[in-house]
Amino acid sequence: AAYSPAAYRPAADRPAADRPGPERRASPDTIDGRIAELARRRPDAVAVTDDETGLTYRLLDDRAERVAAGLRSLGVSGARVGVCLEQDTTLVTTLLGVLKAGCAYVPMDIRYPEERLRYTATDAGVPIVIGDPARFPRIEGVTVVSPKELLDAPEPTAAPEPTGTGEPGAETSAYVIYTSGSTGRPKGVVVPHRNVLALVGATSADLGLGPDDVWTFFHSSAFDFSVWEIWGCLLTGGRLVVVPHWAARDPDEFHELLARRRVTVLSQTPSAFSQLIEADIRSAPAAPLALRLVVFGGEPLNTAMLERWFARHSPAECRLVNMYGITETTVHVTAQEVTPHQVLDRSRSVGRALPGWWVSVRDEHGHVLPPGPAGEIYVGGAGVADGYLGRPELTAARFLDDPVTGERVYRSGDRGRLRPDGRLDHLGRLDNQVKVRGHRIELDEIKSVLVSAPGVADAAVVFREGEAGDPARARIDAYAVLRDGGSVEEVWRTARRLLPSHMLPAALTEVPGIPLTVNGKPDLSRLPAPSPLPVPAPAPTAAPAPVPHTDTDADRDGAAADPEAKGDLGAEILAVWSGLLGVDVEPDGNFFELGGNSLLVVRMLSDLRQRGLPKVTPREFYGNSTARAFVDLVLGRADETP
């Protein structure tokens, strides 16, 4: 449904020209400058919506200007500013407002552990974090302000001295996104405005991006896919639909949102899209989609999963494009249109470099390899980031002045090979980095956290792929060698305190020592089968996360009977869980403690529905994640069914 601009124009929203104070000149070479120009040309076009609010381009620009004014009133201009908010229109407005203030935003996921947030804010050196003062950890020298405080702040009568350098422009930093680091701590990647503008400019014509498109804002702002979603949409005049938190985790609900909002451009990891295919099959023909373009990214694409999509959707009506990219090279580097032909060939091609980008494959000495042999992928051109914040040695090691081309290039650490026609095959990693359900994870960071725990002498971390590359069954298992007085429980508590949920191991197993090869290197193949996690964690109230959960009150009181005592239904549920998790599930077994994750949750719930059991949503499951509690929930739902 179309939004009426008048319906979303509070009296407090006044055009920038009507507000007192110094005028900030918007550069046409910045993200915010381009959006300001769109607001002048198409003021009443809808820019961004969530479940409660819709903002036109004029309102978006005006509110962002008020956020910028609020930052200036605090003496902040040209600095890095942390942003830690729920995903809604206010988040989009805030990010744009930070850019309007000439600052770079540092996005932080509100559901990350407190220590992770504290580290990011401190490492980035942010004087201000825009978030909830009651929820964000207290940090000396860091002020936490709410978006409302900034919107209500008086405009300064004189422009403050900028805390950054120079007038905002194409070379100014737009954002700093933190990625997993092999040293045990995340590292911030500094990306200027020009890179984002180049990305949108390089893709708009081929992908046909424009004001008639409706995009989704699906991914966390701390994940660089959000850069593509937010600014790719707004810089081309489209409408951005913010996906509610639980809709992003319930494929059926998400599918209904796509159909209802008539979304045309969708960006997804292959893992998430595989779930959407199932939801699309279940919904048809009740909720036809308006999609014309799906962009894959974040992890390797197994084209075989697209067979059922193409059985229902013509490639002439909806293009599927697989894009390879890296945070350090501004989200996307190459693009490959995926057709039924590529599906039949089980193609691993990620396509050719985008206009303005280039790729080469090099040997261990940096020599360029011809098409055919495999080596390390080097990326050059318009997307190469400025480097790692505060890490000159790491920047020098990965961002090189290339003697071959005379340009600055990024050593990706990815393994690939070029085809004779210039297309690139992506063949995995050369180092200890993995992709799990769209998240880039350094296994060495997890190991570093484990060995920092009291009583740990050594540790090992193993990534295990699912059968046939099934992303739902991919998992990270950890092993710890304990000294006297050490405990697995304490190691697990340390991991939960420092690692976000997507980096937590599915299992943590005590071993007497890490087996070694004859060359003295860890022999991970000789490690034993993983043990379940030892310590339950509090159940989430707002975010599903693949971490252990506590039992319900009924479980602790012994009020719920064993699932086996519930008859065939209880036994059937235990059998489904056991099959998915690869272990014999006991009545008190917790789905997540036994190695479950968000993808397996959706698969399990879908499997049970196909068996005729009542529907349970992911949101309901996360509060009932023990076998005992879940059986009670399903039985109660069955009793309610006429």
XYZ file of C-alpha atoms in Angstrom:
642
model
C 0.000 0.000 0.000
C 1.168 3.521 -0.776
C 2.059 5.822 2.122
C 0.609 9.290 2.381
C 3.378 11.792 3.177
C 0.961 13.849 5.280
C 0.231 10.859 7.490
C 3.863 10.691 8.575
C 4.721 14.353 9.010
C 4.785 15.284 12.713
C 4.570 18.973 13.508
C 8.126 18.886 14.852
C 9.477 17.947 11.430
C 10.341 21.208 9.726
C 12.263 21.589 6.471
C 15.931 22.316 6.991
C 15.501 25.764 5.471
C 13.104 26.713 8.309
C 15.516 25.795 11.090
C 18.039 28.225 12.589
C 21.734 27.588 12.803
C 24.633 27.089 10.380
C 23.898 25.378 7.106
C 25.869 22.279 6.280
C 26.762 22.076 2.618
C 25.984 18.608 1.251
C 28.692 17.391 -1.090
C 27.458 15.620 -4.223
C 30.346 13.216 -3.687
C 28.976 11.842 -0.415
C 26.211 9.366 0.336
C 24.195 11.942 2.250
C 24.734 14.571 -0.438
C 23.303 12.296 -3.119
C 20.291 11.426 -0.942
C 19.708 15.125 -0.183
C 19.583 15.728 -3.917
C 17.023 12.920 -4.304
C 14.978 14.506 -1.516
C 14.901 17.759 -3.452
C 13.895 16.085 -6.706
C 11.415 13.522 -5.315
C 10.429 14.831 -1.882
C 7.156 12.932 -1.556
C 8.419 9.532 -2.717
C 8.477 6.979 0.112
C 12.055 6.260 1.205
C 11.850 3.847 4.142
C 9.122 2.009 6.056
C 8.843 -0.344 8.992
C 5.799 -1.840 10.702
C 4.846 1.472 12.301
C 6.396 4.327 10.336
C 6.881 5.461 6.775
C 9.185 8.319 5.776
C 9.298 10.138 2.490
C 12.653 11.232 1.134
C 11.976 14.766 2.400
C 11.129 13.528 5.899
C 14.089 11.152 5.930
C 16.444 13.938 4.920
C 14.931 16.431 7.376
C 15.081 14.056 10.323
C 18.632 13.027 9.441
C 19.568 16.720 9.365
C 18.145 17.087 12.869
C 20.244 14.110 14.042
C 23.291 15.819 12.520
C 22.369 19.067 14.258
C 22.076 17.199 17.545
C 25.552 15.775 17.075
C 26.910 19.238 16.291
C 25.293 20.596 19.435
C 27.383 18.058 21.357
C 30.511 19.282 19.617
C 30.803 16.194 17.421
C 31.722 16.708 13.792
C 34.022 14.615 11.650
C 34.479 11.910 14.290
C 33.511 8.254 14.401
C 30.101 7.745 16.017
C 28.817 4.444 17.350
C 25.282 3.369 16.461
C 23.623 0.590 18.471
C 19.870 0.511 17.808
C 17.013 -1.812 17.020
C 16.383 -2.262 13.310
C 13.701 0.231 12.233
C 13.308 3.539 10.392
C 15.035 5.337 13.261
C 18.195 3.326 12.633
C 18.234 4.329 8.953
C 17.600 7.978 9.856
C 20.393 7.876 12.427
C 22.960 6.394 10.049
C 22.172 9.084 7.493
C 22.318 11.764 10.205
C 25.772 10.619 11.273
C 26.958 11.003 7.674
C 25.355 14.448 7.438
C 27.386 15.514 10.475
C 30.522 14.646 8.524
C 31.103 11.619 10.741
C 31.640 7.921 10.086
C 29.196 5.504 11.670
C 30.374 2.436 13.589
C 27.440 -0.018 13.621
C 27.075 -2.370 16.585
C 24.498 -5.120 16.888
C 22.352 -4.444 19.947
C 22.287 -8.197 20.686
C 26.048 -8.648 20.891
C 27.548 -9.449 24.314
C 28.351 -6.449 26.491
C 32.095 -7.068 26.277
C 31.920 -7.148 22.488
C 30.122 -3.785 22.431
C 32.566 -2.341 24.940
C 35.551 -3.477 22.893
C 34.181 -2.099 19.608
C 33.343 1.316 21.050
C 36.725 1.582 22.773
C 38.777 0.342 19.812
C 36.966 2.687 17.423
C 37.547 5.622 19.753
C 33.967 6.856 19.501
C 33.106 9.839 21.742
C 29.374 9.230 21.198
C 27.241 6.105 20.877
C 23.686 6.615 19.645
C 21.648 3.975 21.443
C 19.704 3.198 24.573
C 21.605 4.555 27.610
C 19.914 1.921 29.795
C 21.143 -0.981 27.648
C 24.556 0.036 26.353
C 27.489 -0.665 28.704
C 29.029 2.272 30.516
C 32.440 3.222 29.128
C 34.652 5.975 30.438
C 34.874 8.826 27.950
C 31.923 7.593 25.876
C 28.551 9.335 26.024
C 25.451 7.333 25.105
C 22.576 9.398 23.716
C 19.212 8.305 22.341
C 18.004 9.327 18.879
C 15.231 11.349 20.545
C 17.793 13.397 22.479
C 19.520 14.272 19.218
C 16.269 15.110 17.445
C 15.248 17.412 20.313
C 18.654 19.068 20.742
C 18.884 22.795 19.926
C 20.747 23.714 16.772
C 24.077 25.392 17.637
C 24.250 29.049 16.633
C 27.824 28.609 15.455
C 29.450 25.633 13.847
C 31.750 23.774 16.263
C 35.341 23.039 15.484
C 35.312 19.666 13.682
C 36.911 16.790 15.529
C 37.827 15.164 12.215
C 39.758 16.570 9.282
C 38.543 18.655 6.379
C 35.202 19.194 4.691
C 33.243 15.954 4.123
C 33.758 14.562 0.654
C 34.317 11.410 -1.372
C 37.487 10.516 0.544
C 35.867 10.951 3.954
C 35.221 7.766 5.913
C 31.558 6.715 5.716
C 31.623 3.773 8.115
C 33.827 1.392 10.073
C 32.537 -2.189 10.189
C 34.183 -4.699 12.505
C 34.971 -8.181 11.251
C 36.315 -11.261 13.000
C 40.062 -11.098 13.645
C 42.664 -13.872 13.807
C 44.435 -12.140 16.718
C 41.477 -12.783 19.015
C 39.818 -9.400 18.646
C 37.638 -7.949 15.859
C 39.219 -5.448 13.485
C 37.580 -2.356 12.039
C 37.512 -1.862 8.257
C 37.462 1.819 7.234
C 35.438 2.518 4.078
C 35.094 5.978 2.459
C 32.034 7.460 0.744
C 33.568 7.098 -2.726
C 33.629 3.301 -2.441
C 29.894 3.062 -1.723
C 29.051 5.501 -4.512
C 31.265 3.498 -6.877
C 29.517 0.247 -5.920
C 26.063 1.644 -6.633
C 27.283 3.293 -9.835
C 28.876 0.050 -11.041
C 25.744 -2.054 -10.542
C 22.769 0.237 -11.197
C 22.614 -0.056 -14.969
C 23.140 -3.814 -15.259
C 20.749 -4.629 -12.411
C 18.243 -1.981 -13.482
C 18.107 -0.372 -10.036
C 15.752 2.595 -9.798
C 12.880 4.432 -8.093
C 10.321 1.730 -8.897
C 12.166 -0.835 -6.779
C 11.235 -1.963 -3.295
C 14.157 -3.373 -1.279
C 14.392 -5.152 2.064
C 16.658 -4.139 4.939
C 17.100 -7.687 6.230
C 20.615 -7.959 7.642
C 22.186 -6.516 10.774
C 23.742 -3.084 10.301
C 26.943 -4.621 11.734
C 27.077 -6.970 8.691
C 28.318 -5.279 5.519
C 25.483 -6.723 3.411
C 23.410 -3.950 5.063
C 25.562 -1.334 3.313
C 24.359 -2.702 -0.004
C 20.754 -2.965 1.148
C 20.409 0.497 2.697
C 22.479 2.680 0.424
C 21.931 0.627 -2.737
C 18.224 1.292 -2.300
C 18.260 4.925 -1.185
C 20.941 6.089 -3.630
C 18.820 4.807 -6.519
C 15.566 6.314 -5.227
C 13.922 3.042 -4.176
C 11.753 2.222 -1.176
C 13.441 0.425 1.706
C 11.327 -1.978 3.787
C 12.808 -2.701 7.221
C 12.242 -6.376 8.024
C 11.070 -6.892 11.631
C 13.385 -8.955 13.805
C 11.194 -12.051 14.048
C 10.052 -11.894 10.422
C 13.710 -12.226 9.417
C 13.814 -15.494 11.377
C 10.507 -16.996 10.258
C 10.569 -17.866 6.522
C 6.767 -18.023 6.276
C 6.328 -14.633 7.906
C 9.110 -13.182 5.775
C 7.568 -14.582 2.601
C 4.238 -13.002 3.529
C 5.988 -9.651 4.054
C 7.688 -9.887 0.642
C 4.351 -10.541 -1.030
C 2.414 -7.892 0.926
C 4.984 -5.137 0.427
C 5.552 -6.119 -3.229
C 9.318 -6.309 -2.747
C 11.235 -6.339 -6.033
C 14.904 -6.485 -4.927
C 16.001 -9.019 -2.327
C 19.499 -9.607 -0.932
C 20.066 -12.933 0.821
C 22.721 -15.354 1.906
C 22.207 -18.723 0.203
C 21.436 -20.231 3.627
C 18.520 -17.858 4.181
C 17.241 -18.177 0.616
C 17.068 -21.970 0.876
C 14.534 -21.501 3.684
C 12.604 -18.954 1.623
C 12.289 -21.455 -1.240
C 10.524 -23.846 1.134
C 8.210 -21.081 2.336
C 7.456 -20.117 -1.266
C 6.430 -23.680 -2.075
C 4.178 -23.814 0.994
C 2.510 -20.451 0.281
C 1.703 -20.760 -3.411
C -0.488 -19.585 -4.939
C -1.892 -17.624 -2.016
C 0.953 -15.088 -1.839
C 2.621 -14.480 -5.215
C 5.909 -12.600 -5.112
C 6.830 -9.482 -7.068
C 10.567 -10.198 -7.002
C 12.486 -9.275 -10.133
C 16.021 -9.535 -8.670
C 17.653 -11.674 -5.972
C 21.273 -10.932 -5.053
C 23.258 -13.644 -3.264
C 26.249 -12.852 -1.086
C 27.932 -13.501 2.219
C 28.806 -17.160 1.592
C 29.411 -19.612 -1.281
C 26.357 -20.539 -3.327
C 25.497 -24.183 -3.924
C 23.558 -23.796 -7.174
C 21.875 -27.200 -6.782
C 19.481 -25.729 -4.221
C 17.992 -23.465 -6.910
C 16.446 -26.296 -8.923
C 13.124 -26.015 -7.102
C 13.127 -22.224 -7.399
C 13.497 -22.389 -11.175
C 10.771 -25.023 -11.318
C 8.377 -22.300 -10.136
C 9.955 -19.002 -11.261
C 11.171 -18.073 -14.715
C 14.629 -16.462 -14.925
C 13.064 -14.009 -17.380
C 10.838 -12.672 -14.588
C 13.258 -12.831 -11.644
C 17.012 -12.620 -12.127
C 19.289 -14.420 -9.680
C 22.753 -12.875 -9.344
C 25.576 -14.402 -7.306
C 28.016 -11.747 -6.066
C 31.391 -12.442 -4.484
C 32.681 -9.793 -2.135
C 34.623 -8.871 0.966
C 34.140 -6.205 3.627
C 37.598 -4.830 2.764
C 36.563 -4.314 -0.868
C 33.127 -2.753 -0.167
C 30.606 -5.583 -0.130
C 30.708 -6.831 -3.745
C 33.533 -7.476 -6.229
C 32.135 -9.740 -8.961
C 28.728 -10.721 -10.313
C 27.464 -13.864 -12.025
C 23.915 -14.268 -13.262
C 22.644 -17.700 -12.263
C 20.474 -19.475 -14.811
C 19.130 -23.033 -15.029
C 22.202 -23.791 -17.143
C 24.552 -22.887 -14.256
C 22.417 -25.018 -11.941
C 22.769 -28.053 -14.199
C 26.532 -27.480 -14.463
C 26.831 -27.053 -10.663
C 28.823 -23.935 -11.482
C 31.198 -22.429 -8.896
C 31.669 -19.254 -10.898
C 31.189 -15.928 -9.147
C 31.474 -14.085 -12.447
C 33.529 -11.171 -13.682
C 34.668 -8.126 -11.781
C 32.288 -5.184 -11.538
C 33.106 -2.082 -13.611
C 35.863 -0.243 -11.750
C 36.973 -3.381 -9.857
C 39.466 -6.005 -11.030
C 40.650 -9.378 -9.795
C 43.722 -11.497 -10.393
C 44.915 -14.839 -9.072
C 48.464 -14.963 -7.682
C 50.886 -17.593 -6.440
C 52.533 -17.498 -2.993
C 55.120 -14.998 -4.309
C 52.537 -12.593 -5.672
C 53.121 -13.551 -9.318
C 50.044 -13.383 -11.549
C 48.774 -16.805 -12.624
C 47.189 -17.494 -16.011
C 43.661 -18.914 -16.308
C 43.451 -22.421 -14.888
C 45.807 -22.764 -11.891
C 44.467 -21.991 -8.424
C 45.964 -19.350 -6.163
C 45.107 -16.397 -3.955
C 42.543 -13.854 -5.150
C 43.801 -10.256 -5.255
C 41.275 -7.427 -5.614
C 41.971 -3.927 -6.890
C 40.030 -0.933 -8.068
C 37.278 1.281 -6.748
C 36.220 -0.821 -3.773
C 39.500 -1.234 -1.895
C 39.017 0.117 1.636
C 41.324 2.538 3.426
C 42.603 -0.224 5.713
C 42.164 -1.522 9.257
C 41.534 1.060 11.937
C 44.534 1.434 14.236
C 46.354 -1.596 12.794
C 49.101 -0.317 10.487
C 51.031 -3.597 10.399
C 47.984 -5.655 9.459
C 46.970 -3.014 6.916
C 50.429 -3.133 5.343
C 50.277 -6.932 5.143
C 46.892 -7.108 3.420
C 46.576 -3.795 1.535
C 49.541 -3.683 -0.848
C 51.058 -1.268 -3.315
C 51.047 -3.721 -6.183
C 54.249 -3.697 -8.274
C 52.431 -5.468 -11.102
C 49.710 -2.871 -11.646
C 51.042 0.112 -9.746
C 47.736 0.248 -7.837
C 46.684 -0.491 -4.293
C 45.299 -4.036 -3.954
C 43.826 -6.225 -1.260
C 45.075 -9.760 -0.615
C 41.810 -11.556 0.053
C 43.066 -14.807 1.570
C 40.499 -16.519 -0.671
C 41.481 -19.287 -3.056
C 40.310 -19.115 -6.658
C 41.084 -19.577 -10.303
C 40.333 -17.570 -13.408
C 38.596 -19.055 -16.391
C 39.717 -18.240 -19.947
C 36.672 -15.992 -20.387
C 37.653 -13.874 -17.360
C 35.153 -15.311 -14.898
C 36.334 -16.231 -11.419
C 35.795 -19.512 -9.581
C 35.814 -19.182 -5.802
C 37.449 -22.225 -4.181
C 37.349 -21.450 -0.462
C 39.918 -20.051 1.958
C 43.679 -20.317 2.227
C 43.691 -19.664 5.961
C 41.660 -20.413 9.069
C 38.704 -18.217 8.176
C 35.280 -19.751 7.508
C 31.805 -18.619 6.550
C 28.998 -19.949 8.750
C 25.436 -19.021 7.776
C 26.639 -15.800 6.164
C 28.998 -14.749 8.959
C 32.721 -14.403 8.360
C 34.524 -16.039 11.274
C 38.204 -16.390 12.130
C 38.616 -19.684 13.988
C 41.763 -18.253 15.559
C 39.666 -15.552 17.241
C 37.540 -18.222 18.912
C 40.670 -20.129 19.952
C 42.199 -16.962 21.383
C 39.109 -16.371 23.513
C 39.156 -19.966 24.775
C 42.813 -19.923 25.825
C 42.214 -16.617 27.643
C 39.801 -18.382 30.002
C 41.119 -19.288 33.470
C 42.557 -22.773 33.690
C 43.003 -23.397 29.940
C 46.376 -24.731 28.814
C 45.553 -25.177 25.129
C 42.594 -25.228 22.777
C 41.566 -26.182 19.258
C 38.646 -25.078 17.103
C 37.274 -27.162 14.247
C 34.855 -26.208 11.484
C 32.767 -29.110 10.209
C 30.745 -28.710 7.041
C 27.343 -30.276 6.716
C 26.687 -33.220 4.454
C 26.835 -32.196 0.799
C 27.620 -28.656 1.883
C 24.348 -28.319 3.795
C 24.722 -24.930 5.579
C 22.209 -25.897 8.270
C 24.499 -28.691 9.449
C 27.720 -26.675 9.376
C 29.082 -26.215 12.894
C 32.061 -25.056 14.915
C 33.322 -27.411 17.632
C 35.809 -26.417 20.316
C 38.232 -28.468 22.428
C 40.027 -27.366 25.587
C 42.984 -28.764 27.528
C 42.485 -27.800 31.164
C 45.027 -27.216 33.914
C 44.336 -28.081 37.548
C 41.364 -26.064 38.719
C 40.071 -25.358 35.226
C 36.551 -26.294 34.208
C 34.639 -26.546 30.950
C 31.866 -24.505 32.560
C 34.212 -21.565 33.193
C 35.574 -21.737 29.639
C 32.050 -21.653 28.278
C 31.140 -18.653 30.437
C 34.182 -16.799 29.086
C 33.186 -17.614 25.504
C 29.625 -16.369 26.056
C 30.924 -13.147 27.583
C 33.227 -12.296 24.655
C 31.787 -13.896 21.518
C 28.588 -13.026 19.647
C 26.101 -15.850 19.260
C 27.073 -16.715 15.681
C 30.659 -17.411 16.835
C 29.833 -19.596 19.833
C 30.897 -23.228 19.394
C 28.179 -25.828 19.004
C 30.146 -28.019 21.425
C 32.960 -27.581 23.934
C 34.851 -30.764 24.795
C 37.607 -31.337 27.357
C 40.576 -33.331 26.036
C 43.853 -34.357 27.731
C 45.869 -32.820 24.910
C 45.653 -31.609 21.313
C 46.942 -34.413 19.037
C 49.842 -33.465 16.770
C 51.108 -34.576 13.374
C 54.650 -35.820 12.885
C 55.524 -32.219 11.971
C 54.259 -30.944 15.309
C 51.112 -29.305 13.950
C 47.630 -29.873 15.411
C 46.066 -33.020 13.948
C 42.407 -32.018 14.106
C 41.264 -35.253 12.462
C 42.237 -37.191 15.630
C 40.094 -35.136 17.993
C 37.177 -37.058 19.559
C 33.505 -36.586 18.790
C 32.213 -33.387 20.394
C 30.379 -33.318 23.723
C 27.232 -31.254 24.355
C 27.644 -27.794 25.832
C 27.809 -27.932 29.610
C 26.206 -24.730 30.861
C 22.699 -23.520 29.971
C 22.282 -19.812 29.292
C 19.251 -17.563 29.788
C 16.643 -17.867 27.055
C 16.583 -14.830 24.755
C 13.690 -12.422 25.029
C 14.140 -10.494 21.829
C 16.643 -12.303 19.666
C 16.989 -15.896 18.606
C 20.556 -17.006 19.011
C 22.197 -20.404 18.680
C 23.148 -20.555 22.350
C 21.929 -22.820 25.154
C 18.670 -21.960 26.884
C 17.283 -22.659 30.322
C 14.384 -25.016 30.901
C 10.932 -23.650 31.606
C 9.571 -23.437 35.149
C 7.580 -26.599 34.475
C 10.775 -28.434 33.581
C 12.579 -27.347 36.732
C 9.619 -28.253 38.926
C 9.282 -31.636 37.321
C 5.697 -30.797 36.390
C 6.062 -31.854 32.780
C 6.119 -35.542 32.056
C 8.844 -37.145 29.966
C 8.244 -36.814 26.215
C 8.157 -40.608 25.962
C 5.221 -40.599 28.371
C 3.331 -38.352 25.977
C 2.830 -41.276 23.618
C 3.516 -41.393 19.907
C 3.717 -37.614 19.547
C 6.499 -37.277 22.108
C 8.432 -40.152 20.604
C 8.022 -38.711 17.105
C 9.378 -35.320 18.161
C 12.364 -36.920 19.885
C 13.042 -38.946 16.734
C 12.977 -35.828 14.529
C 15.323 -33.984 16.873
C 17.686 -36.957 17.051
C 17.797 -37.258 13.276
C 18.571 -33.579 12.745
C 21.113 -33.264 15.537
C 22.809 -36.626 15.021
C 22.548 -37.586 18.698
C 20.095 -39.481 20.882
C 17.998 -36.710 22.430
C 16.949 -37.198 26.044
C 13.809 -35.575 27.555
C 15.837 -32.773 29.154
C 17.925 -32.235 26.022
C 18.220 -28.635 24.872
C 18.111 -28.204 21.086
C 20.905 -25.624 21.084
C 23.117 -27.369 23.631
C 23.036 -30.430 21.356
C 24.386 -28.442 18.393
C 21.221 -26.940 16.938
C 21.192 -23.579 15.170
C 18.695 -21.165 13.629
C 18.586 -22.995 10.290
C 17.958 -26.352 11.942
C 15.157 -24.778 13.999
C 13.318 -23.801 10.824
C 13.983 -27.195 9.242
C 12.743 -29.044 12.319
C 9.550 -26.987 12.568
C 8.887 -27.486 8.858
C 9.453 -31.234 9.149
C 6.956 -31.504 11.992
C 4.366 -29.481 10.068
C 4.726 -31.831 7.105
C 3.952 -34.671 9.502
C 0.647 -32.992 10.350
C 1.641 -31.468 13.683
C 0.374 -27.982 14.641
C 2.395 -24.957 13.513
C 4.923 -23.552 15.984
C 6.740 -20.327 15.089
C 10.475 -19.841 15.637
C 9.659 -17.139 18.187
C 7.635 -19.661 20.229
C 10.312 -22.317 19.917
C 13.099 -20.138 21.308
C 11.209 -19.950 24.594
C 10.632 -23.733 24.655
C 13.881 -25.215 23.395
C 14.099 -28.320 25.607
C 12.464 -31.494 24.319
C 10.200 -31.642 27.357
C 8.956 -28.051 27.031
C 8.550 -28.281 23.264
C 6.464 -31.459 23.457
C 4.189 -29.769 26.003
C 3.834 -26.761 23.682
C 2.932 -28.921 20.673
C 0.497 -31.037 22.701
C -1.213 -27.916 23.976
C -1.477 -26.590 20.443
C -2.874 -29.914 19.256
C -5.513 -29.829 22.005
C -6.570 -26.357 20.846
C -7.008 -27.523 17.248
C -10.673 -28.346 16.455
